[in-house]
Amino acid sequence: MTLKLGVIGAGAIGQDHIRRCMQTLSGGRITAVNDINSETAASAVRKYAVDATVVLDPHTLIRSNDVDAVIVTSWGPSHEEFVLSAIETGKFVFCEKPLATTADACRRIVDAEMKHGQRLVQVGFMRPYDPGYRALKAVVDSGKIGDPLMLHCAHRNPRVGKYYTTDMAITDTLIHELHVLRWLLSDDYISAQVIYPRKTSQALAHLRDPQIALLETAKGTRIDVEIFVNCQYGYDIQCEIVGELGIARLPEPSAVPLRSQAARSEAILTDWKERFIGAYDIEMQDFIDGVREGKLRGPHAWSGYCAAVAADACVAAQTSGAVVPIDLPAQPAFYA
Amino acid sequence: MTLKLGVIGAGAIGQDHIRRCMQTLSGGRITAVNDINSETAASAVRKYAVDATVVLDPHTLIRSNDVDAVIVTSWGPSHEEFVLSAIETGKFVFCEKPLATTADACRRIVDAEMKHGQRLVQVGFMRPYDPGYRALKAVVDSGKIGDPLMLHCAHRNPRVGKYYTTDMAITDTLIHELHVLRWLLSDDYISAQVIYPRKTSQALAHLRDPQIALLETAKGTRIDVEIFVNCQYGYDIQCEIVGELGIARLPEPSAVPLRSQAARSEAILTDWKERFIGAYDIEMQDFIDGVREGKLRGPHAWSGYCAAVAADACVAAQTSGAVVPIDLPAQPAFYA
Amino acid sequence: MTLKLGVIGAGAIGQDHIRRCMQTLSGGRITAVNDINSETAASAVRKYAVDATVVLDPHTLIRSNDVDAVIVTSWGPSHEEFVLSAIETGKFVFCEKPLATTADACRRIVDAEMKHGQRLVQVGFMRPYDPGYRALKAVVDSGKIGDPLMLHCAHRNPRVGKYYTTDMAITDTLIHELHVLRWLLSDDYISAQVIYPRKTSQALAHLRDPQIALLETAKGTRIDVEIFVNCQYGYDIQCEIVGELGIARLPEPSAVPLRSQAARSEAILTDWKERFIGAYDIEMQDFIDGVREGKLRGPHAWSGYCAAVAADACVAAQTSGAVVPIDLPAQPAFYA
Amino acid sequence: MTLKLGVIGAGAIGQDHIRRCMQTLSGGRITAVNDINSETAASAVRKYAVDATVVLDPHTLIRSNDVDAVIVTSWGPSHEEFVLSAIETGKFVFCEKPLATTADACRRIVDAEMKHGQRLVQVGFMRPYDPGYRALKAVVDSGKIGDPLMLHCAHRNPRVGKYYTTDMAITDTLIHELHVLRWLLSDDYISAQVIYPRKTSQALAHLRDPQIALLETAKGTRIDVEIFVNCQYGYDIQCEIVGELGIARLPEPSAVPLRSQAARSEAILTDWKERFIGAYDIEMQDFIDGVREGKLRGPHAWSGYCAAVAADACVAAQTSGAVVPIDLPAQPAFYA
């Protein structure tokens, strides 16, 4: 049976998931679309020629018999409400990151899901679906480089707009590393520190850029992440794992090796949307497959909660300059 | 409307396309399966839990109202018969390579299709769907390296079995280059020569291995292709284009950069099936999309015919040792 | 006129310089050799068939008319005495690193040299002579990557013996980075912090390994240096400079690219002596040329002093865990 | 004893060797300089402040008691005369490539040297001294890639002037490969073929560019060398050896890895003089050391003769378009 999917939030990312489910993936189709602006929803339905109903009330969509599972791509602050509503209805829900805008809200979702007794929530962190990160994790898990001791990472954007504030380096940018590195290491953070290098002249006055986040894990692994959102030269994600026996690195995106004008070169992407484009497809296919099998395998609510707690600590560290402890409860067996 | 697909030939590659259409791709489903051995067909249907009929006669399958388009993955010598039958019925058909086992048979398909008046045939050459080759072609077409003057290519397999004969270096191995390089260069071959380097001690007694094919195109571009099917170290496809202004190269498959045991290294694939695995998905999705839009974009029958003619010349050159001319008619406007 | 060189200290490194001056370099020859063990001196003279006198007293060697310039390769604690003696005699002196074992001793050398009124001392830091570092500095100085903001460095040895203690990670290992990065950036350190990642199981019980040193410069550049002396896989020196406009990296040592056994690979050196072997030659040739022209260009006493001061701060930071300020006087015009 | 060297030919390359012997290398000094234009000789002597006599007659220089060994860097057509003269006098002689301008002349030198009974001649082919080629040969000789079966090579220059004619692609350019590949493989050529790809629009009207030389060796190894002297993008020397078990490649010259302007890149040299600059030093030092020890190890007259014979065959192949046999006598034991 083809899975019937209802989408809440028909903005850019919502439309992207609609297109993906209708034109690229297997096993699901969009049957209902909601947006706070009903014309936006209607327009998305027309744009992709989807045989779907525009539903004015998101909770009606969630409860609809024509909807087997829900995709939440609305404004961040509304995530908690819709995800909790889906859990209450007993429906599977894919929620774009962040799971919720505060650690407490994430925790409420975790609690509701555990109370329900079955995993229903997949959080839209796509990096664990990136073939590069998967290959890197396979190397780590193989034992080939021994136990990880240090990670040297970088998250670089060519530039950001006025809207981007110093704390967004954590909540919007580092949040991806906070999620994926925990998954990569099968480990938890215990402290965070943020240091500010010399500011680049390419950043706007209100923004501290670059920044370096220093994280420590329960196993003692030390992580440094350079966050540099006006690096000019490209969108570049780096991750190097130094283990007891060797070093493994995230592969570079594939590019044509060129020799021209006195240089050997390979292009670097400049648009973040292209970097993980394959991962988005695999992520959503995995959600659809998981729902159809009754068993989700993707990023769970607990991992969304942990990322939120770590982000809070990093934001505190931005201000205090001190080493901020991160105190996470043990991961419930429910999420094992 | 979901496209109803009938499969003729339920061996390994047929099953792979069944799995692909049912579990990975969008817009199509398998409704009928035929195999010369009906138990093989039935077993494939069960294996993927497909809601499809086992049809005993392939021509009945082609004419069935429950089949919108046909996928031919049967034994090579049967391709001509089934493709011609599909054209006669006016149905779209995806035919695994080779389009037919002789150039004459390919030509008969071309003639039938042109007589029908609309493109119905897509040949299963998957390399033009490989993201690496597409990126390489984009560089060539951009003019960044100027007009291509020379191509240095290699097609290497770790090893081959007893069944593999010297001419198969052309008909089974080089055939992929013969197709994809013509597409890459938008050019036609005019001559072929084959030279035999010192034979590797790793090859069986009956096989000349390695071989080097030298091709010349209508525009004067010179191509050398090393064919080495017992290279031991991996499955490795190389393509370097030397242009008037610079050089572009086929990207290596993505791999995790490692530092361990006194070496920096990246893994090389050893199984050819993994090398173009993504390309197979894109290829078949493009066929499904093309059929639904009534307009195929993939490798056409004429390109299958050209590859067959060039392969014949290379096989002749293997024996004669001479430079063998390749005489192709101009590509009909029908295939423009 | 060929320069007459006297060597004090005929151990491994002293012998290496003797061989170098006699067999590889131009413009100098060894005329006198001293060692605390006169038999060692005599043996070195015999080994390289040098026409040189074994001199029992180092100060006699320094004052000898048969010695134009002195090479000090004796035990570290004796460096100060011999360098000061050479300055007193008004002779040029090449002193292996460290210039002296304490910052205060280095300062006394600086003061003596300034009092003498002419540069006489070159310190044996060879990295600024490494073609890779020189090329990297040329890129930085060209402005191509804009002002440096961050440096990510690593100093990795395959393994160390029992003698190697936790503070030697600073005084023996990091000392090279402390010197070369200051030169690379034309900047001064203002603070140091040391953090301890999870300890590798490959290190002996008494040793904290790996360590990460965090440095801040007067211009605000932030430097992280991974020090990992039991990394197993090789001797590996990394230096990446993140600038406002781009990133430049220390080149890898040249190695033959191989494809074999399912991997693309290049060898990593395992012996530190090979890594900078070319740099030692260039360094000593520059000393000889500098002496003959009466004008030294290599690492001066002030840079040796600065490295010593920074090392002291790092050792303090190892113990305290805190950010330790580094307070350097402005570089005297004498050393500009 | 310092070796007394006499130079015949004080043009660019002669001056370069004078500078090298005086300022960089160990164990030799220039004592006499001759040039067909005595003012050129005098000017070279002044330029490097050499304590050397300008000798008007080259044969007088060769016989002079103040000259232990001769460096011949005069015009190619004069090489034979001066090398034979040196042999007659029983003096060691370093002769820049070509050893002589015809194979017959080379043969006369070989015969004279064998008659003399001791190796006296080193030919100025510097590539066997390049650390990259040496490392490549070490890999081949280690057996790691098994017996060589094929070589894919390229010799590319950014551009050439009007003086450069089609046959110079062999006599001036390919000659280096003809020499170094024979050394690399410890093998002899048995045939040559030249094919002409589409001509680049960047070449002058009179010049066929690029060209591809196809060589076969006595062991059956097949070599293809692309010669492309208007490739625009840089001076680029490629050599890939395909063996029975794996592939080894000439290392790229070291360059700083950059990330900037949406590309990862490394500079390619554009000036051929920089490419093998280190090799020239090692080559001449080896000549000096060899003379002092009475035993030359560098490229011998026989290898110069073989390169000349192979070049003749390639030039014949340029015109005939056919496969031209190369018939070399077995290498005399004298040169083993």
PDB file of C-alpha atoms in Angstrom, chain D residues 5-8 13 17 20-21 69-74 79 82-83 86 91-97 99 120-126 129 279-280 282-288 291 296 298-299:
ATOM      1  CA  LEU D   5      86.866  21.391 -13.659  1.00  0.00           C
ATOM      2  CA  GLY D   6      87.115  22.946 -17.109  1.00  0.00           C
ATOM      3  CA  VAL D   7      83.997  24.133 -18.866  1.00  0.00           C
ATOM      4  CA  ILE D   8      83.624  24.252 -22.660  1.00  0.00           C
ATOM      5  CA  ILE D  13      73.517  26.092 -19.301  1.00  0.00           C
ATOM      6  CA  HIS D  17      76.873  24.559 -14.099  1.00  0.00           C
ATOM      7  CA  ARG D  20      76.327  25.170  -9.278  1.00  0.00           C
ATOM      8  CA  CYS D  21      79.890  23.921  -8.894  1.00  0.00           C
ATOM      9  CA  ALA D  69      87.678  16.755 -15.709  1.00  0.00           C
ATOM     10  CA  VAL D  70      85.742  18.466 -18.467  1.00  0.00           C
ATOM     11  CA  ILE D  71      82.175  19.762 -18.657  1.00  0.00           C
ATOM     12  CA  VAL D  72      80.944  20.069 -22.256  1.00  0.00           C
ATOM     13  CA  THR D  73      78.061  22.512 -22.609  1.00  0.00           C
ATOM     14  CA  SER D  74      78.826  23.851 -26.050  1.00  0.00           C
ATOM     15  CA  HIS D  79      79.911  17.578 -28.588  1.00  0.00           C
ATOM     16  CA  PHE D  82      85.212  17.513 -27.493  1.00  0.00           C
ATOM     17  CA  VAL D  83      84.100  14.263 -25.910  1.00  0.00           C
ATOM     18  CA  ALA D  86      88.621  14.157 -23.615  1.00  0.00           C
ATOM     19  CA  LYS D  91      89.976  12.605 -18.800  1.00  0.00           C
ATOM     20  CA  PHE D  92      86.495  12.270 -17.362  1.00  0.00           C
ATOM     21  CA  VAL D  93      83.897  14.312 -19.225  1.00  0.00           C
ATOM     22  CA  PHE D  94      80.375  15.399 -18.462  1.00  0.00           C
ATOM     23  CA  CYS D  95      78.554  16.091 -21.733  1.00  0.00           C
ATOM     24  CA  GLU D  96      75.208  17.824 -21.843  1.00  0.00           C
ATOM     25  CA  LYS D  97      72.532  16.037 -23.848  1.00  0.00           C
ATOM     26  CA  LEU D  99      75.766  13.116 -26.440  1.00  0.00           C
ATOM     27  CA  LEU D 120      85.014   8.356 -18.801  1.00  0.00           C
ATOM     28  CA  VAL D 121      81.748   9.847 -20.108  1.00  0.00           C
ATOM     29  CA  GLN D 122      78.608  10.919 -18.256  1.00  0.00           C
ATOM     30  CA  VAL D 123      75.741  12.237 -20.382  1.00  0.00           C
ATOM     31  CA  GLY D 124      73.654  15.119 -19.025  1.00  0.00           C
ATOM     32  CA  PHE D 125      70.318  13.350 -18.838  1.00  0.00           C
ATOM     33  CA  MET D 126      69.117  14.599 -15.464  1.00  0.00           C
ATOM     34  CA  TYR D 129      68.506  12.031 -10.715  1.00  0.00           C
ATOM     35  CA  ALA D 279      67.992  16.913 -10.282  1.00  0.00           C
ATOM     36  CA  TYR D 280      70.647  19.099 -11.930  1.00  0.00           C
ATOM     37  CA  ILE D 282      72.350  15.899  -7.732  1.00  0.00           C
ATOM     38  CA  GLU D 283      73.515  14.976 -11.230  1.00  0.00           C
ATOM     39  CA  MET D 284      76.586  17.198 -11.151  1.00  0.00           C
ATOM     40  CA  GLN D 285      77.449  16.284  -7.559  1.00  0.00           C
ATOM     41  CA  ASP D 286      77.341  12.643  -8.623  1.00  0.00           C
ATOM     42  CA  PHE D 287      79.697  13.400 -11.519  1.00  0.00           C
ATOM     43  CA  ILE D 288      82.138  15.163  -9.190  1.00  0.00           C
ATOM     44  CA  VAL D 291      85.379  11.369 -10.828  1.00  0.00           C
ATOM     45  CA  LEU D 296      81.160   7.097 -12.804  1.00  0.00           C
ATOM     46  CA  GLY D 298      75.500   8.326 -14.078  1.00  0.00           C
ATOM     47  CA  PRO D 299      74.004   7.965 -17.591  1.00  0.00           C
TER      48      PRO D 299
END
